[in-house]
Amino acid sequence: MYRTHTCGELRLADKGKRVTLSGWVQRTRKMGGMTFIDLRDRYGITQLVFNQKVNADLCERANHVGREFVIRITGEVAERSSKNTHIETGDIEIMVDELLVLNRAKTPPFTIEENTDGGDDIRMKYRYLDLRRTNVRANLELRHKMTFETRRYLNGMNFLEVETPVLIGSTPEGARDFVVPSRMNPGQFYALPQSPQLFKQLLMVSGFDRYFQIVKCFRDEDLRADRQPEFTQIDCEMSFVEQEDVLNTFEGLAKHLFKTIKGIEINKPFPRMMYADAMKYYGSDKPDLRFEMKFVELKEAVSGRNFMVFDNAEYVGGICAQGCASYTRRELDGLTDFVKRPQVGAKGLVYIKFNDDGTVKSSVDKFYSEDDLREIGKCCNAKVGDLVLILAGEREKTQKALCGLRLEMGTRLGLRDKNVFAPLWVLDFPLFEWDEETQRYYAKHHPFTSPKLDDIQLLDSNIGAVRANAYDMVINGVELGGGSIRIHDSELQNKIFELLGFTPEKAQQQFGFLMDAFQYGAPPHGGLAFGLDRFVALFAGLDSIRDCIAFPKNTSGRDVMIDAPNFIDNAQLEELNIRLDLKEKIE
Amino acid sequence: MYRTHTCGELRLADKGKRVTLSGWVQRTRKMGGMTFIDLRDRYGITQLVFNQKVNADLCERANHVGREFVIRITGEVAERSSKNTHIETGDIEIMVDELLVLNRAKTPPFTIEENTDGGDDIRMKYRYLDLRRTNVRANLELRHKMTFETRRYLNGMNFLEVETPVLIGSTPEGARDFVVPSRMNPGQFYALPQSPQLFKQLLMVSGFDRYFQIVKCFRDEDLRADRQPEFTQIDCEMSFVEQEDVLNTFEGLAKHLFKTIKGIEINKPFPRMMYADAMKYYGSDKPDLRFEMKFVELKEAVSGRNFMVFDNAEYVGGICAQGCASYTRRELDGLTDFVKRPQVGAKGLVYIKFNDDGTVKSSVDKFYSEDDLREIGKCCNAKVGDLVLILAGEREKTQKALCGLRLEMGTRLGLRDKNVFAPLWVLDFPLFEWDEETQRYYAKHHPFTSPKLDDIQLLDSNIGAVRANAYDMVINGVELGGGSIRIHDSELQNKIFELLGFTPEKAQQQFGFLMDAFQYGAPPHGGLAFGLDRFVALFAGLDSIRDCIAFPKNTSGRDVMIDAPNFIDNAQLEELNIRLDLKEKIE
């Protein structure tokens, strides 16, 4: 038997008990004739004591036990003379009389402690050691709890978890598929699903009524910091529902998670915002509402003063940073540099300081009188001590840049506390999105998204203005999930395909089985999918999703620990009826 | 709003309520001036009534509603005059006053009823309609419940569900991998996991202590009736455990599922059987213990009577089929044909009838006296009225054939009731398995399986006799799950690799990261994986796993509904740096 208790379990009430523990040696130290070992497992740390006077031989062996050795000990629970209030087992220690080394350990490349990770490359190569660190493991414990509670909530709401296939067909629309050559069907390929979208809609046609699945999805995209080639969705679909039903159900799920995981009771309904307003006031379809700092349109207020930057701009917008009038020249230059970064994309920054002494100072004093500036300040609701920041240019680009500036100011002002949560529904997304490059409309969400009933007549006249029954749940500026009411009417679906430039043949080829299925009695239905990785990262207070994934890949899509992907045998390729066709020789 | 209630919800207590229901039209019938519609959803069937006298127009519209149309109705709950005791809503009906056709339906290729499935090919092509059948959907509801209860049990036992990656590296050992070309790493491939074995062992090295995952696994094998290229495992691993701990934990899981899902309380421990005994008495490592009919070794009892078939045989074994002495010539010929099938593989069958009138009759009367035959009967514990069936030949083959015969007799005698469950642990599997073809030993389980402590000294002398700390859970002749205690000692692991013919370089190349990890302090650990598909099939009383999978593939690995796999664009191939290399031209 390896243990009677875990290393996180013993308390003063256990005093006098004879116990056996197993775990990893966190650290050893000698003091007087005593050797102390902190023994660690997933559940906690327990202090072991070896007394040279009582058993010199045993104590000597304890002195030779190294960091991260795996040991089993037996001894008696005793009360500590100097208690450790930082750990739950801090009232007791074990007077050890038996010690067995279960496994020795080489010195790890970094110490297994909260703040010593040896850097990203080493962490990932030795991920199995990185995962020993309590804070890293805590993220995965959180992930487990969140999926468990998600299932508990959805099961309680009559949802059925149904596994959909991983080996499916490739759909050239959208992001790139990972494909899998089929040995038994020479020349043909499976694809890994980017989402179970089609299958969950088929399940609705099958009368499953309420479906969910916590499921791996795959996208062969060039990876940014916060993207992984495989990611996990909480994928859901419901029949006989309107948008309101879907919002209520999944707002309920979010509230359940806040309550059971974070201990936060949210009684009020989540605020709702139209997509158009989100863009107008925050320059983003996922505004961070932990702080206000709304955009103010200033075009009218600033025009006609011969400041050509503003006069020629399609859009002039400002935000008011409270209490920032005291910003120095250097700080303001820093902000200008910030907005000029390619990721933000502005050409310059105009500021107006409403100083504590009542004076007004701006970077455009040459063009605007103090009264002009005060008028602009009034538009922005600026008070004494505030700083107004203004960007100008092409509408969409400028709003995006102003969004970046707003978030930066929020961060600088400490308004983006990770322990504060500001949930939001963004509604009424446009159905279509114009793409300049290919000069055509694309489905903003996906081609099965239903237009708003009121906007159907616009399909023939002003397609860009058609709004969708589509919605996103946004918390703290993170899009946690999104979905839509689907089209269940074949005729309307055909019309949408046509508008998206699908020939009937191409639509049939790609979505034929869904279109066919819809002819046998499709119920009205809609759904939503949460990005689990993002949801966990939000709850864990992480900036990246990587640390809530046990074995993540790097930005080249590599798992550096197992060194995958890698080359395979020619025999394997031959069986699969494929050959390498490299542009450059591999060394 | 589409509904106030589901179609399975209303009872007599709801009489007089005004309700709205939505669902599919199961059937319509006209009787007198009335039209009746059975409205179906996932939750049940409710009878709708349209009265020509009350609303002729509405009734006329109801008459034009076809099978599988999706409709919404509103009306008042009324008590039925002739109640239907077969359905839970059988006491009530709805007097409809509003009808809306939500979607029309083409006539389905088969009627949506329990026993009309139109044959396998049609079912699979229209799987979304097949899934509407209550009995098919019930299998997936069962699957949902089983995974939910599995998670509830394991969560309660402190297991953490951790997702391991789907895009991993290829390991040429074992079954064939599905591979995925990596666009970002030209010429290199990911592989889809056959199991998360290595990752779960790494999680033990990481101190996760108790891991589980309900996870898709992949094998590119030629498919038999009961195999799928993607299948689901309940994959588990525990640290600081001995075999007994693992058996208790997962016997507990099985008992929890029996209790919560099937309402069967199993209080006694599962019986345990050594692998050697399973082979000796049942000719199988997964004996069906719903019935006894043990093998009896008869070599000694039958030798020396000049019957060369027995005298020359390495093995002679018999079973006693109770009450089968009355079998006719034709029935016995049928059994002989059965054992001669290539799948069973015997050359012939010897029988001895212990007739009700006290006489004895056999197919070898020429060689054996009545006393001889009675003596053999005594060995087999045959009573008056019983039939002894004997096979002879090479030991392993004959035991396998006798196993087939035993199961056949069990089936014929009605001893394999699907509502009776006979669980069993099979223990002490051999560590290695000799392969005639390649003339070498392979790991019977996998190369990380620990030998029994007592047998370690045999590694150098009699490798075939070394038993493993490996175990299978078997219920009704189905291997539901299996696992082992793992080797946590690098030296022993290296020795096993050597015995399996891995050079140190090859072992390093394939399992290097695990071997490396083990040097940093690996805890003793072990685990088990259940085949979820089989577990559900067992509980559902299904002969094949296909019907507990929502969208299964056929024996060519095809999904005929979505027509996958399929050809992909040349542009896609080019991006992936591969080219087709077909042996034959594809038309």
mmCIF file of C-alpha atoms in Angstrom, chain A residues 10 29 33 47 52 77 80 83 88 91 167 176 188 233 340 373 472 504 509 537 550 571:
data_model
loop_
_atom_site.group_PDB
_atom_site.id
_atom_site.type_symbol
_atom_site.label_atom_id
_atom_site.label_comp_id
_atom_site.label_asym_id
_atom_site.label_seq_id
_atom_site.Cartn_x
_atom_site.Cartn_y
_atom_site.Cartn_z
ATOM 1 C CA LEU A 10 -3.990 15.562 7.678
ATOM 2 C CA ARG A 29 16.482 21.124 5.065
ATOM 3 C CA GLY A 33 19.889 17.209 14.590
ATOM 4 C CA GLN A 47 6.104 18.266 6.535
ATOM 5 C CA GLN A 52 18.967 12.014 14.173
ATOM 6 C CA VAL A 77 1.155 12.526 13.052
ATOM 7 C CA ARG A 80 4.020 21.184 15.104
ATOM 8 C CA LYS A 83 2.747 26.160 12.921
ATOM 9 C CA GLU A 88 -3.818 23.634 5.351
ATOM 10 C CA ASP A 91 -0.602 22.421 12.159
ATOM 11 C CA LEU A 167 -13.337 11.953 -39.664
ATOM 12 C CA ARG A 176 -8.363 25.543 -44.064
ATOM 13 C CA GLN A 188 -9.673 10.312 -51.058
ATOM 14 C CA GLN A 233 -15.888 24.015 -28.064
ATOM 15 C CA LYS A 340 0.892 54.527 -34.598
ATOM 16 C CA LEU A 373 -11.742 73.030 -27.038
ATOM 17 C CA ASP A 472 -22.253 36.711 -29.262
ATOM 18 C CA PRO A 504 -27.024 25.255 -57.131
ATOM 19 C CA GLN A 509 -22.048 19.316 -53.646
ATOM 20 C CA ALA A 537 -8.584 31.387 -19.575
ATOM 21 C CA ALA A 550 -2.414 20.406 -20.895
ATOM 22 C CA ALA A 571 5.960 2.420 -46.616
#
